[in-house]
mmCIF file of C-alpha atoms in Angstrom:
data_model
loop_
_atom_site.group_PDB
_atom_site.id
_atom_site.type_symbol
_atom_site.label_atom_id
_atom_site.label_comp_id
_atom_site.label_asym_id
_atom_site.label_seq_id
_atom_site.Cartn_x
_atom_site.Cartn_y
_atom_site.Cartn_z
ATOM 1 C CA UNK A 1 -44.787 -16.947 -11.997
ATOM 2 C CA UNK A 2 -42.669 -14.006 -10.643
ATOM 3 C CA UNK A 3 -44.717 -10.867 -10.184
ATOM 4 C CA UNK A 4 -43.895 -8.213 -12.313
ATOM 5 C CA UNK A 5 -42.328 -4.597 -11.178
ATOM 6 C CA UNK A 6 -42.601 -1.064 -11.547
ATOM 7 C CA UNK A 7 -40.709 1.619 -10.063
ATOM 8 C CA UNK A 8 -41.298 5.750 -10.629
ATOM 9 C CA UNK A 9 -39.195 7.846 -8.483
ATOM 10 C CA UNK A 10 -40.130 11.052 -8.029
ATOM 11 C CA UNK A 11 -44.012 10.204 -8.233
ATOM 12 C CA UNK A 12 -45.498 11.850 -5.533
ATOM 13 C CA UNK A 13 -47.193 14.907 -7.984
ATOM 14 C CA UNK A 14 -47.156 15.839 -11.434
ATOM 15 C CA UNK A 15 -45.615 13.765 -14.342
ATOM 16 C CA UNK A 16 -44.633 11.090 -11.664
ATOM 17 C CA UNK A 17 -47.615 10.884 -10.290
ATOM 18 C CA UNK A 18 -49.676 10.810 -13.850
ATOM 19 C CA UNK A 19 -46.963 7.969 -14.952
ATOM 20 C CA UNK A 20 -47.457 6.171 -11.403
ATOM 21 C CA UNK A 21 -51.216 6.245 -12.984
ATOM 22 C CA UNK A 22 -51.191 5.102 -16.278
ATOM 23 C CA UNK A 23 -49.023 1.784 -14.902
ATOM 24 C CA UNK A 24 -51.838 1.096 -12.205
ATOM 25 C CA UNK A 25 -54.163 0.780 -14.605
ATOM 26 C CA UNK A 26 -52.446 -1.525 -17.461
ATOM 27 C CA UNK A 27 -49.616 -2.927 -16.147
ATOM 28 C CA UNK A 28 -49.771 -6.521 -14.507
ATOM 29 C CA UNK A 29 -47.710 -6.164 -11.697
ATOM 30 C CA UNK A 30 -46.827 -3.887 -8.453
ATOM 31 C CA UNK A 31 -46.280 -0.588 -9.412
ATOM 32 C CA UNK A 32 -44.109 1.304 -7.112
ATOM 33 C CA UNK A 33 -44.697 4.892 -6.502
ATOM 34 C CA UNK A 34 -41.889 6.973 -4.928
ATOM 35 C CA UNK A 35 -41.124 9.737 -3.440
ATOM 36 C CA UNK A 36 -38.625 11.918 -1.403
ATOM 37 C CA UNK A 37 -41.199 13.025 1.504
ATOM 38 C CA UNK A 38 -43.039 9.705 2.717
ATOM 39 C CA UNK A 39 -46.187 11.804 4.073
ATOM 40 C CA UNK A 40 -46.643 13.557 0.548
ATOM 41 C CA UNK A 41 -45.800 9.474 -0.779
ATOM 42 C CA UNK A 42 -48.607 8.626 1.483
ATOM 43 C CA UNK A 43 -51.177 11.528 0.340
ATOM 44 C CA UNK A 44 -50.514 10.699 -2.870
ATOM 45 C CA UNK A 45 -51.020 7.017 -3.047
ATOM 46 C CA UNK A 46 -54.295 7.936 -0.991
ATOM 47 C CA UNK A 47 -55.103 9.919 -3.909
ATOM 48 C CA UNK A 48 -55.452 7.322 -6.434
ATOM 49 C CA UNK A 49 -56.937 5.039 -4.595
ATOM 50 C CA UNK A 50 -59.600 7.075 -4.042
ATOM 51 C CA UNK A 51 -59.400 6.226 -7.897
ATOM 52 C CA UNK A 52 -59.810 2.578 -7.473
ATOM 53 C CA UNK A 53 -56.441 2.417 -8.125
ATOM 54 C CA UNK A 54 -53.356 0.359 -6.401
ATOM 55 C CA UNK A 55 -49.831 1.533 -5.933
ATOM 56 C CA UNK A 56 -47.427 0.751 -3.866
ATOM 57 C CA UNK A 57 -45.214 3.181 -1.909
ATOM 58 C CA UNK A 58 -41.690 3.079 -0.757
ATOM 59 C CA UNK A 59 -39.144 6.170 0.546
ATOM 60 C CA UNK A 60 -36.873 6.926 -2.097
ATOM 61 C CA UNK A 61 -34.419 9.918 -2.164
ATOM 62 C CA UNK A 62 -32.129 9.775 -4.860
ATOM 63 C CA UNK A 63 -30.071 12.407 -3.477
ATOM 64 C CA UNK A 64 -29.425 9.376 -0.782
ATOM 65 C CA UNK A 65 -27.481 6.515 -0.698
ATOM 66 C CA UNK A 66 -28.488 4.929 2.187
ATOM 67 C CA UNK A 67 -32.344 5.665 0.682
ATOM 68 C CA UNK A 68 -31.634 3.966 -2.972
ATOM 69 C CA UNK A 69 -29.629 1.006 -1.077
ATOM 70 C CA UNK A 70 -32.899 0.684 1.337
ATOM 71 C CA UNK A 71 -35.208 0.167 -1.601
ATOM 72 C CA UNK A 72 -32.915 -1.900 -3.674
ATOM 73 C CA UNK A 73 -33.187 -4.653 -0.773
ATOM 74 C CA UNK A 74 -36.821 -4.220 0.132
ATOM 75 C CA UNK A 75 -37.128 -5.319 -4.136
ATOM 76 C CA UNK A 76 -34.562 -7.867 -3.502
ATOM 77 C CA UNK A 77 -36.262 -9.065 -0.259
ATOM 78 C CA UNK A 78 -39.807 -9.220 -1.831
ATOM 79 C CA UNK A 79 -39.031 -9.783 -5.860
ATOM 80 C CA UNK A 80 -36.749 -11.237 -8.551
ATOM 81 C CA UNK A 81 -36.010 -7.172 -9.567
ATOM 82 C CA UNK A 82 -37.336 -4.624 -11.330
ATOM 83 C CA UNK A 83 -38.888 -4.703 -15.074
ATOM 84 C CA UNK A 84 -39.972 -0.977 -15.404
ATOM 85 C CA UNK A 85 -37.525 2.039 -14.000
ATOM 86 C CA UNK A 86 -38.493 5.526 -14.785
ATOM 87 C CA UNK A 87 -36.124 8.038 -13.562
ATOM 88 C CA UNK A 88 -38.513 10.812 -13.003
ATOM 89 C CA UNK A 89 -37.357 12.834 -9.991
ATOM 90 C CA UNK A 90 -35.590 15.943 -10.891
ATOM 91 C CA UNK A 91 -35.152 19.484 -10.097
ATOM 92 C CA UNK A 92 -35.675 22.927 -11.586
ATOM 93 C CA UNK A 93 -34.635 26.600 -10.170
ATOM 94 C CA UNK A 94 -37.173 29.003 -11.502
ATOM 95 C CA UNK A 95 -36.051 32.389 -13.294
ATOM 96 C CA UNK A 96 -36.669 34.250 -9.828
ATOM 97 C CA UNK A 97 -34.655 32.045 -7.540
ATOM 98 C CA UNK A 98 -32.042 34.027 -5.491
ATOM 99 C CA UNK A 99 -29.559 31.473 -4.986
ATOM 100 C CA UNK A 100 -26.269 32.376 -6.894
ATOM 101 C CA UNK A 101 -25.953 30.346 -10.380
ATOM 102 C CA UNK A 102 -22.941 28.824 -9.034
ATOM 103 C CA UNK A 103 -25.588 27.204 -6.224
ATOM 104 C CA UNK A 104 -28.172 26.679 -8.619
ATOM 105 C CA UNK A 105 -24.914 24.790 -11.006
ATOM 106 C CA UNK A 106 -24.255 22.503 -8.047
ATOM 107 C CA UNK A 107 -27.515 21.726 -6.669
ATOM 108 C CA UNK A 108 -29.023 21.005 -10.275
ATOM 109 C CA UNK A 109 -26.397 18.985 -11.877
ATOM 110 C CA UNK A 110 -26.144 17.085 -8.279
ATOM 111 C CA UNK A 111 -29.891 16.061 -8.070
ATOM 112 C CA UNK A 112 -30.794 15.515 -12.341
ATOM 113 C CA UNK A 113 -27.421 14.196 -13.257
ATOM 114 C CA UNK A 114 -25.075 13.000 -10.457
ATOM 115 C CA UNK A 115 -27.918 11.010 -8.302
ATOM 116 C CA UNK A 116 -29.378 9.938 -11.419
ATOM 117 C CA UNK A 117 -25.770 8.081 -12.211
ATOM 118 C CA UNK A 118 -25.803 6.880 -8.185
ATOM 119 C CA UNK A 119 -29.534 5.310 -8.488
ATOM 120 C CA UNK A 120 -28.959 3.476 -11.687
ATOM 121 C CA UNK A 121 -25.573 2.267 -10.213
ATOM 122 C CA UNK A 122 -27.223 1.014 -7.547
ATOM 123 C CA UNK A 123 -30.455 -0.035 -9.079
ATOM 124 C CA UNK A 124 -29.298 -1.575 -12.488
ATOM 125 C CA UNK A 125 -28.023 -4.753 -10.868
ATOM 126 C CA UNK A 126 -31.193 -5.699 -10.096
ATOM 127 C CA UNK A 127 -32.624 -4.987 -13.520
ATOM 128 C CA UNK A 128 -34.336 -8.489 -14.948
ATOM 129 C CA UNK A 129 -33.354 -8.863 -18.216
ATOM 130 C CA UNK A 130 -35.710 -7.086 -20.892
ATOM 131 C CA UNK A 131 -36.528 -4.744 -18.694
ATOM 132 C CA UNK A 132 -36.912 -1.083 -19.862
ATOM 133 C CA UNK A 133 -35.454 1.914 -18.514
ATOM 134 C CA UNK A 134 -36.965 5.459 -18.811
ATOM 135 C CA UNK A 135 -35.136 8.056 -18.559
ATOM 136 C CA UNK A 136 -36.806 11.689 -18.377
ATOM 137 C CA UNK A 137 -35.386 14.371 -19.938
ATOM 138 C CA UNK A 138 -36.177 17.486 -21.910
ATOM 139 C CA UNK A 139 -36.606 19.601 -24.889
ATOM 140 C CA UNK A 140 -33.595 21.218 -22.944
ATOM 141 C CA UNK A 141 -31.601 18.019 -22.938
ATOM 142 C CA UNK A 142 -31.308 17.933 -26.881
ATOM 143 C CA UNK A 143 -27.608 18.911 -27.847
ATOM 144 C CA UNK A 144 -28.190 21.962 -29.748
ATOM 145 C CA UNK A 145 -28.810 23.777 -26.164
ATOM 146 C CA UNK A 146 -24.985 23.316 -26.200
ATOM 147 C CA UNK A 147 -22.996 25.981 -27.838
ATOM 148 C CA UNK A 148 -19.692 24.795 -28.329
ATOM 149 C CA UNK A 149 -18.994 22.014 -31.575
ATOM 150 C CA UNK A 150 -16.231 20.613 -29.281
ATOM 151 C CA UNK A 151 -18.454 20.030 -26.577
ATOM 152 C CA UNK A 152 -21.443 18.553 -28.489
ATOM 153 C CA UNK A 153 -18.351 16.397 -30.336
ATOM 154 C CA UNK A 154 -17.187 15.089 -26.994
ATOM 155 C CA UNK A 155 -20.632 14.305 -25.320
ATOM 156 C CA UNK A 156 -21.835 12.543 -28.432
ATOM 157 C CA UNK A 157 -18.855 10.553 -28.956
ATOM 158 C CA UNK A 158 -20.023 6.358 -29.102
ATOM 159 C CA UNK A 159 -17.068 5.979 -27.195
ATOM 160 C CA UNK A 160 -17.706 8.281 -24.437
ATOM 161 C CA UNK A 161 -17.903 6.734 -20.524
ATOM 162 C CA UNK A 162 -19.723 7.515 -17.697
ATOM 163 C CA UNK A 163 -16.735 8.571 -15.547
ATOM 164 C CA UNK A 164 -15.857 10.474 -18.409
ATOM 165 C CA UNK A 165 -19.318 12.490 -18.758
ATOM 166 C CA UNK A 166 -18.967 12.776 -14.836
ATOM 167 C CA UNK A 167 -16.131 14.803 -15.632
ATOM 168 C CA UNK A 168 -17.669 16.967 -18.348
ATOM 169 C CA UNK A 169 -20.422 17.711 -15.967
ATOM 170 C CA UNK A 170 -17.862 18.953 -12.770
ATOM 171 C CA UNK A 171 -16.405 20.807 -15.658
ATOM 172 C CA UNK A 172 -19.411 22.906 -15.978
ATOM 173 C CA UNK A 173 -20.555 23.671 -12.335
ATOM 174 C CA UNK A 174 -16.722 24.247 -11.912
ATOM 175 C CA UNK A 175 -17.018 26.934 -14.893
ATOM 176 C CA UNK A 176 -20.009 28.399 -13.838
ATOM 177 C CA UNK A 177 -18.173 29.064 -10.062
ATOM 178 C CA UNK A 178 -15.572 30.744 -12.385
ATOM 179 C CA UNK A 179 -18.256 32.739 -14.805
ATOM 180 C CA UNK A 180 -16.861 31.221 -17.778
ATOM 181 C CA UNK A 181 -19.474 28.772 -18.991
ATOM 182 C CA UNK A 182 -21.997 30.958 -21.582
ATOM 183 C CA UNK A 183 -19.598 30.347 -24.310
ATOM 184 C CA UNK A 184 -18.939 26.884 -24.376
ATOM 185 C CA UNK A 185 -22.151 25.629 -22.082
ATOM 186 C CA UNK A 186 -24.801 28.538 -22.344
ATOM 187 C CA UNK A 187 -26.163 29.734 -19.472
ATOM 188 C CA UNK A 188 -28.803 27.078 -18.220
ATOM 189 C CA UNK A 189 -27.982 24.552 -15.607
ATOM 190 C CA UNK A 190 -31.032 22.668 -16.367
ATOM 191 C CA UNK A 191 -30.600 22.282 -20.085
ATOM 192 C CA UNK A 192 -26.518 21.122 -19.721
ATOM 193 C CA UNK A 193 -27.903 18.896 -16.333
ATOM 194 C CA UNK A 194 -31.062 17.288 -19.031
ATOM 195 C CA UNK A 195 -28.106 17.222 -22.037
ATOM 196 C CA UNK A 196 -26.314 15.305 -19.460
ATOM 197 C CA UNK A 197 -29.418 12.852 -18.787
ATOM 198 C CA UNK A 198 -29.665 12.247 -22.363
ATOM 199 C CA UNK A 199 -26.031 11.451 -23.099
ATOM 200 C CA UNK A 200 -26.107 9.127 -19.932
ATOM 201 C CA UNK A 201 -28.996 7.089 -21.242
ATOM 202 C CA UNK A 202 -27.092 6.647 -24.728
ATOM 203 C CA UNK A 203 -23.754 5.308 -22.830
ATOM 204 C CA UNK A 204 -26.384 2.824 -20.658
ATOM 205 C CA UNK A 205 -28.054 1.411 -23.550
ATOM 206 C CA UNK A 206 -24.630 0.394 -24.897
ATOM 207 C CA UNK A 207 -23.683 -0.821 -21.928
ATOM 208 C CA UNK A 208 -27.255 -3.162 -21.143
ATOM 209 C CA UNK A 209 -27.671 -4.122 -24.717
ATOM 210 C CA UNK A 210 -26.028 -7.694 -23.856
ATOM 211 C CA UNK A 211 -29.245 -7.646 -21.133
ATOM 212 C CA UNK A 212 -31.818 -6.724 -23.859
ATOM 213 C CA UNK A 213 -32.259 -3.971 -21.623
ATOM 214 C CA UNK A 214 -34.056 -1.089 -23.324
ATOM 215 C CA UNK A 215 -32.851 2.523 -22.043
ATOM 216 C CA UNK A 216 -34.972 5.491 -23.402
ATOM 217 C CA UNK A 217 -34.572 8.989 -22.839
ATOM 218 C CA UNK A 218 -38.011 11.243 -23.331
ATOM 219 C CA UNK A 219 -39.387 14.865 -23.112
ATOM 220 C CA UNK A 220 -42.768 14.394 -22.012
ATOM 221 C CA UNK A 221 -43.761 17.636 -23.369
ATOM 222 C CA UNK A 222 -44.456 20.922 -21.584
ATOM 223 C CA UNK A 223 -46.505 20.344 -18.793
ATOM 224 C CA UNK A 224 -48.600 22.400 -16.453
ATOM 225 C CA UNK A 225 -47.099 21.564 -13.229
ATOM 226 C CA UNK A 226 -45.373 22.975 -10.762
ATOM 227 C CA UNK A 227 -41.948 22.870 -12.252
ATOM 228 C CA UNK A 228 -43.596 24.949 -15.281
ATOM 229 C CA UNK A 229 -45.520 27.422 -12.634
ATOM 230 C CA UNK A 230 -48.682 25.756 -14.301
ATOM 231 C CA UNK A 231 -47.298 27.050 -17.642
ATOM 232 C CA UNK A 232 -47.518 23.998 -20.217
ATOM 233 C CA UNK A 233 -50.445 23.270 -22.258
ATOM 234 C CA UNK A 234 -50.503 19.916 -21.563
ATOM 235 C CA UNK A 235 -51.894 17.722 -18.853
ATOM 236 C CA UNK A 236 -49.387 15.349 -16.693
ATOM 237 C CA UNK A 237 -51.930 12.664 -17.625
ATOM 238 C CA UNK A 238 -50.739 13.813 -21.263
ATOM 239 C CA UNK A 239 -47.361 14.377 -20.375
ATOM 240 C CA UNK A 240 -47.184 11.008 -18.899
ATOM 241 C CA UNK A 241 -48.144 9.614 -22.214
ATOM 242 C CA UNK A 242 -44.769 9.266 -23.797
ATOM 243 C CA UNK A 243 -43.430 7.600 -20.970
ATOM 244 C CA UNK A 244 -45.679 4.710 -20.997
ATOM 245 C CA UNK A 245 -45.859 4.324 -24.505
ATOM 246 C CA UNK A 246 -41.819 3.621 -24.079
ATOM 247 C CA UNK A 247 -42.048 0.771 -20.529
ATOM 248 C CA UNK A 248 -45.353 -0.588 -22.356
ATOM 249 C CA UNK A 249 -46.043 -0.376 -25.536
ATOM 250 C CA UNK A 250 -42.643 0.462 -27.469
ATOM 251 C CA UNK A 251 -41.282 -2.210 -29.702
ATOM 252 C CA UNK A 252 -37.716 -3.736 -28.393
ATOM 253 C CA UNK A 253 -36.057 -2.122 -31.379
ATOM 254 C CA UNK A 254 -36.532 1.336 -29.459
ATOM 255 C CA UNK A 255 -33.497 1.798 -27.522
ATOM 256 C CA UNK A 256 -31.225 4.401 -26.756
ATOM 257 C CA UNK A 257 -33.288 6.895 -28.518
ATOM 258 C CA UNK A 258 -33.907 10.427 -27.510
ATOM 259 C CA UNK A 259 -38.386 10.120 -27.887
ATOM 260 C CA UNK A 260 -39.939 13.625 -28.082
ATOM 261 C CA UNK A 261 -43.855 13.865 -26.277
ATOM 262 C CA UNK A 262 -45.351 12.734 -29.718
ATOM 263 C CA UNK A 263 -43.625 9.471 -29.235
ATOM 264 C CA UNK A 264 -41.300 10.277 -32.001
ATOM 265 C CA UNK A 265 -37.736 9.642 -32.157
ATOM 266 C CA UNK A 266 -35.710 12.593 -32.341
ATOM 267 C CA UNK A 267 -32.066 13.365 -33.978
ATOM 268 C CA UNK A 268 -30.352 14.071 -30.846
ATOM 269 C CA UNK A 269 -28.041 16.081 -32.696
ATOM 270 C CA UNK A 270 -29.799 17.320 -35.167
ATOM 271 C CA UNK A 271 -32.368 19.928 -35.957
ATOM 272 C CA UNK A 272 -34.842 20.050 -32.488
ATOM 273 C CA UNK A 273 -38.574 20.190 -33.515
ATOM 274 C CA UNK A 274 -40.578 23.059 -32.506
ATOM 275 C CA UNK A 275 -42.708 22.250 -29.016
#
Protein backbone atom coordinates (compact mmCIF):
# COMPACT_ATOMS: atom_id res chain seq x y z
CA UNK A 1 0.00 0.00 0.00
CA UNK A 2 1.15 3.51 -1.15
CA UNK A 3 1.94 5.78 1.76
CA UNK A 4 -0.21 8.51 2.17
CA UNK A 5 0.81 12.47 1.79
CA UNK A 6 0.57 15.69 3.29
CA UNK A 7 1.87 18.88 2.24
CA UNK A 8 1.49 22.56 4.26
CA UNK A 9 3.40 25.28 2.74
CA UNK A 10 4.05 27.99 4.63
CA UNK A 11 4.33 25.87 7.99
CA UNK A 12 7.23 26.97 9.58
CA UNK A 13 5.10 29.22 12.52
CA UNK A 14 1.70 30.04 13.24
CA UNK A 15 -1.43 28.56 11.48
CA UNK A 16 1.03 26.43 9.31
CA UNK A 17 2.76 25.25 11.84
CA UNK A 18 -0.50 24.41 14.20
CA UNK A 19 -2.02 22.64 10.85
CA UNK A 20 1.52 20.85 10.24
CA UNK A 21 0.44 19.61 13.98
CA UNK A 22 -2.86 18.48 13.99
CA UNK A 23 -1.86 16.12 10.67
CA UNK A 24 1.16 14.57 12.71
CA UNK A 25 -0.93 13.44 15.08
CA UNK A 26 -4.04 11.80 13.07
CA UNK A 27 -3.14 11.47 9.79
CA UNK A 28 -1.58 8.07 8.50
CA UNK A 29 0.95 9.16 6.34
CA UNK A 30 4.11 11.66 5.87
CA UNK A 31 3.17 14.93 6.60
CA UNK A 32 5.22 17.49 4.92
CA UNK A 33 5.99 20.68 6.61
CA UNK A 34 7.25 23.62 4.49
CA UNK A 35 8.70 26.51 4.52
CA UNK A 36 10.45 29.45 2.67
CA UNK A 37 13.69 29.67 5.07
CA UNK A 38 15.04 25.95 5.50
CA UNK A 39 16.85 26.88 8.97
CA UNK A 40 13.45 28.31 10.44
CA UNK A 41 11.93 24.73 8.45
CA UNK A 42 14.51 23.02 10.48
CA UNK A 43 13.78 24.86 14.01
CA UNK A 44 10.49 24.24 13.53
CA UNK A 45 10.28 20.60 12.77
CA UNK A 46 12.76 20.39 15.87
CA UNK A 47 10.03 21.93 17.67
CA UNK A 48 7.50 19.32 17.44
CA UNK A 49 9.46 16.70 17.82
CA UNK A 50 10.40 17.72 20.92
CA UNK A 51 6.53 16.92 20.94
CA UNK A 52 6.91 13.36 20.03
CA UNK A 53 5.83 14.33 16.92
CA UNK A 54 7.09 13.48 13.13
CA UNK A 55 7.13 15.79 10.18
CA UNK A 56 8.85 15.91 7.41
CA UNK A 57 10.57 18.98 5.91
CA UNK A 58 11.26 20.11 2.45
CA UNK A 59 12.30 23.90 0.95
CA UNK A 60 9.41 25.33 -0.56
CA UNK A 61 9.11 28.98 -1.83
CA UNK A 62 6.14 29.57 -3.66
CA UNK A 63 7.31 32.77 -4.87
CA UNK A 64 9.82 30.19 -6.85
CA UNK A 65 9.58 28.16 -9.64
CA UNK A 66 12.53 26.38 -9.61
CA UNK A 67 11.55 25.74 -5.57
CA UNK A 68 7.80 24.31 -6.34
CA UNK A 69 9.34 22.24 -9.45
CA UNK A 70 12.15 20.88 -6.83
CA UNK A 71 9.52 19.55 -4.47
CA UNK A 72 7.11 18.34 -7.04
CA UNK A 73 9.95 15.72 -8.09
CA UNK A 74 11.33 14.91 -4.68
CA UNK A 75 7.11 13.69 -4.21
CA UNK A 76 7.34 12.18 -7.55
CA UNK A 77 10.75 10.54 -6.79
CA UNK A 78 9.64 9.16 -3.34
CA UNK A 79 5.53 8.81 -3.73
CA UNK A 80 2.53 8.17 -6.00
CA UNK A 81 1.53 12.22 -5.18
CA UNK A 82 0.02 14.13 -2.85
CA UNK A 83 -3.49 13.46 -0.95
CA UNK A 84 -3.59 16.59 1.36
CA UNK A 85 -2.43 20.28 -0.08
CA UNK A 86 -3.00 23.22 2.11
CA UNK A 87 -2.02 26.41 0.59
CA UNK A 88 -1.09 28.22 3.69
CA UNK A 89 1.80 30.57 2.91
CA UNK A 90 0.76 34.07 2.43
CA UNK A 91 1.58 37.57 3.12
CA UNK A 92 0.26 40.60 4.97
CA UNK A 93 1.62 44.44 5.06
CA UNK A 94 0.69 45.81 8.41
CA UNK A 95 -1.15 49.34 8.74
CA UNK A 96 2.42 50.95 9.50
CA UNK A 97 4.37 49.60 6.58
CA UNK A 98 6.12 52.39 4.55
CA UNK A 99 6.24 50.84 1.31
CA UNK A 100 3.94 52.77 -1.20
CA UNK A 101 0.40 50.90 -1.74
CA UNK A 102 1.31 50.52 -5.23
CA UNK A 103 4.39 48.15 -3.68
CA UNK A 104 2.33 46.73 -1.14
CA UNK A 105 -0.50 46.02 -4.51
CA UNK A 106 2.29 44.15 -6.28
CA UNK A 107 4.06 42.34 -3.68
CA UNK A 108 0.65 41.08 -2.05
CA UNK A 109 -1.32 40.04 -4.98
CA UNK A 110 2.17 38.41 -6.32
CA UNK A 111 2.83 36.18 -3.21
CA UNK A 112 -1.31 35.27 -2.00
CA UNK A 113 -2.68 35.16 -5.47
CA UNK A 114 -0.24 34.88 -8.42
CA UNK A 115 2.21 32.09 -6.73
CA UNK A 116 -0.72 30.52 -5.33
CA UNK A 117 -2.01 29.99 -9.21
CA UNK A 118 1.95 28.92 -10.11
CA UNK A 119 2.09 26.18 -7.13
CA UNK A 120 -1.20 24.58 -7.87
CA UNK A 121 -0.20 24.62 -11.63
CA UNK A 122 2.62 22.94 -10.86
CA UNK A 123 1.49 20.83 -8.00
CA UNK A 124 -2.08 19.70 -9.16
CA UNK A 125 -0.72 17.18 -11.64
CA UNK A 126 0.43 15.23 -9.10
CA UNK A 127 -2.76 15.35 -7.09
CA UNK A 128 -4.05 11.44 -6.49
CA UNK A 129 -7.42 11.36 -7.11
CA UNK A 130 -9.73 12.18 -3.97
CA UNK A 131 -7.39 14.15 -2.70
CA UNK A 132 -8.40 17.44 -0.95
CA UNK A 133 -7.18 20.78 -1.47
CA UNK A 134 -7.19 23.59 1.18
CA UNK A 135 -7.11 26.66 0.33
CA UNK A 136 -6.62 29.52 3.09
CA UNK A 137 -8.28 32.49 2.88
CA UNK A 138 -10.05 35.11 4.92
CA UNK A 139 -12.90 36.90 6.42
CA UNK A 140 -11.31 39.48 3.92
CA UNK A 141 -11.64 37.14 0.97
CA UNK A 142 -15.59 37.09 1.18
CA UNK A 143 -17.00 39.24 -1.81
CA UNK A 144 -18.73 41.88 0.01
CA UNK A 145 -15.05 43.44 0.74
CA UNK A 146 -15.59 44.31 -2.98
CA UNK A 147 -17.40 47.46 -3.72
CA UNK A 148 -18.34 47.45 -7.13
CA UNK A 149 -21.72 45.01 -8.31
CA UNK A 150 -19.84 44.67 -11.65
CA UNK A 151 -16.89 43.42 -10.13
CA UNK A 152 -18.44 40.98 -7.60
CA UNK A 153 -20.72 39.97 -10.97
CA UNK A 154 -17.59 39.20 -12.93
CA UNK A 155 -15.51 37.33 -10.20
CA UNK A 156 -18.48 35.20 -9.27
CA UNK A 157 -19.44 34.33 -12.66
CA UNK A 158 -19.54 29.98 -12.97
CA UNK A 159 -18.03 30.67 -16.10
CA UNK A 160 -15.16 32.67 -15.08
CA UNK A 161 -11.30 31.23 -15.93
CA UNK A 162 -8.24 31.40 -14.33
CA UNK A 163 -6.46 33.45 -17.04
CA UNK A 164 -9.37 35.48 -16.84
CA UNK A 165 -9.22 36.19 -12.89
CA UNK A 166 -5.36 36.66 -13.62
CA UNK A 167 -6.47 39.51 -15.48
CA UNK A 168 -8.91 40.97 -12.96
CA UNK A 169 -6.17 40.78 -10.45
CA UNK A 170 -3.30 42.88 -12.83
CA UNK A 171 -6.30 45.06 -13.19
CA UNK A 172 -6.18 46.01 -9.63
CA UNK A 173 -2.40 46.42 -8.78
CA UNK A 174 -2.46 48.27 -12.21
CA UNK A 175 -5.31 50.63 -10.64
CA UNK A 176 -3.84 51.02 -7.49
CA UNK A 177 -0.32 52.34 -9.46
CA UNK A 178 -2.91 54.76 -11.02
CA UNK A 179 -4.92 55.67 -7.53
CA UNK A 180 -8.08 54.66 -8.96
CA UNK A 181 -9.01 51.45 -7.20
CA UNK A 182 -11.20 52.60 -3.77
CA UNK A 183 -14.23 52.78 -5.86
CA UNK A 184 -14.47 49.75 -7.64
CA UNK A 185 -11.81 47.52 -5.37
CA UNK A 186 -11.66 49.36 -1.88
CA UNK A 187 -8.61 50.07 -0.57
CA UNK A 188 -7.09 46.71 0.82
CA UNK A 189 -4.67 44.66 -1.13
CA UNK A 190 -5.08 41.84 1.17
CA UNK A 191 -8.84 41.55 1.12
CA UNK A 192 -9.03 41.85 -3.13
CA UNK A 193 -5.55 39.35 -3.03
CA UNK A 194 -7.86 36.72 -0.28
CA UNK A 195 -11.22 37.60 -2.67
CA UNK A 196 -8.94 36.45 -5.32
CA UNK A 197 -7.94 33.11 -3.35
CA UNK A 198 -11.47 32.38 -2.86
CA UNK A 199 -12.69 32.85 -6.42
CA UNK A 200 -9.60 30.70 -7.55
CA UNK A 201 -10.58 27.78 -5.38
CA UNK A 202 -14.29 27.94 -6.85
CA UNK A 203 -12.87 27.85 -10.66
CA UNK A 204 -10.44 24.67 -9.33
CA UNK A 205 -13.13 22.72 -7.88
CA UNK A 206 -14.93 22.89 -11.24
CA UNK A 207 -12.14 22.13 -12.92
CA UNK A 208 -10.96 18.73 -10.49
CA UNK A 209 -14.48 17.62 -9.96
CA UNK A 210 -13.93 14.83 -12.82
CA UNK A 211 -10.81 13.84 -10.15
CA UNK A 212 -13.16 13.78 -7.09
CA UNK A 213 -10.82 16.27 -6.04
CA UNK A 214 -12.20 18.33 -3.16
CA UNK A 215 -10.99 22.16 -3.23
CA UNK A 216 -11.99 24.21 -0.07
CA UNK A 217 -11.40 27.65 0.67
CA UNK A 218 -11.39 28.59 4.70
CA UNK A 219 -10.90 31.53 7.18
CA UNK A 220 -9.39 29.96 10.03
CA UNK A 221 -10.52 32.65 12.23
CA UNK A 222 -8.58 35.54 13.76
CA UNK A 223 -5.57 34.36 15.11
CA UNK A 224 -2.92 35.62 17.46
CA UNK A 225 0.06 35.41 15.36
CA UNK A 226 2.32 37.37 13.91
CA UNK A 227 0.40 38.41 10.88
CA UNK A 228 -2.34 39.74 13.51
CA UNK A 229 0.59 41.47 15.80
CA UNK A 230 -0.70 38.80 18.40
CA UNK A 231 -4.15 40.42 17.98
CA UNK A 232 -6.75 37.42 17.48
CA UNK A 233 -8.42 35.70 20.23
CA UNK A 234 -7.81 32.54 19.05
CA UNK A 235 -5.00 30.06 19.26
CA UNK A 236 -3.24 28.72 15.84
CA UNK A 237 -3.91 25.32 17.42
CA UNK A 238 -7.64 26.73 17.17
CA UNK A 239 -7.18 28.42 14.09
CA UNK A 240 -5.82 25.34 12.60
CA UNK A 241 -9.02 23.64 13.45
CA UNK A 242 -11.03 24.43 10.39
CA UNK A 243 -8.44 23.37 8.21
CA UNK A 244 -8.26 19.89 9.33
CA UNK A 245 -11.72 19.40 9.82
CA UNK A 246 -11.83 20.11 5.76
CA UNK A 247 -8.36 17.43 4.55
CA UNK A 248 -9.78 14.99 7.41
CA UNK A 249 -12.84 14.89 8.53
CA UNK A 250 -15.17 16.80 5.90
CA UNK A 251 -17.63 14.70 4.01
CA UNK A 252 -16.82 14.50 0.00
CA UNK A 253 -19.96 16.52 -0.61
CA UNK A 254 -17.90 19.65 0.76
CA UNK A 255 -16.36 21.15 -2.16
CA UNK A 256 -15.83 24.39 -3.50
CA UNK A 257 -17.24 26.00 -0.50
CA UNK A 258 -16.08 29.13 1.14
CA UNK A 259 -15.88 27.32 5.26
CA UNK A 260 -15.79 30.08 7.92
CA UNK A 261 -13.49 29.01 11.42
CA UNK A 262 -16.74 27.38 12.87
CA UNK A 263 -16.57 24.90 10.10
CA UNK A 264 -19.58 26.39 8.56
CA UNK A 265 -20.21 27.00 5.04
CA UNK A 266 -20.58 30.46 4.18
CA UNK A 267 -22.65 32.39 1.26
CA UNK A 268 -19.75 33.70 -0.51
CA UNK A 269 -21.82 36.34 -1.74
CA UNK A 270 -24.02 36.86 0.64
CA UNK A 271 -24.41 38.42 4.02
CA UNK A 272 -20.65 37.77 5.91
CA UNK A 273 -21.18 36.61 9.57
CA UNK A 274 -19.85 38.65 12.28
CA UNK A 275 -16.14 37.24 13.54
Amino acid sequence: MSTKVAVVTGANKGIGFAIVRGLCKRFEGAVYLTSRSAERGAAAVAALEREGLRPRYHQLDITDTLSLETFRDHIKKNYDGIDILINNAGILFKSSSKEPLSVQAEQTLFVNYFSLVSSCDILFPILKNGARVINISSSFGHLSNIPSVELRNRLKDENLTVAELSVLMRQYVDAVKQGTQAAEWGNSSYAVSKVGVTALTNIQQRILNSRDIKVNSVYPGYVATDMSSFEGPLTPDEGAAAPLYLALDAPDTIKGKYVWYTKEIVNWDGIMPED
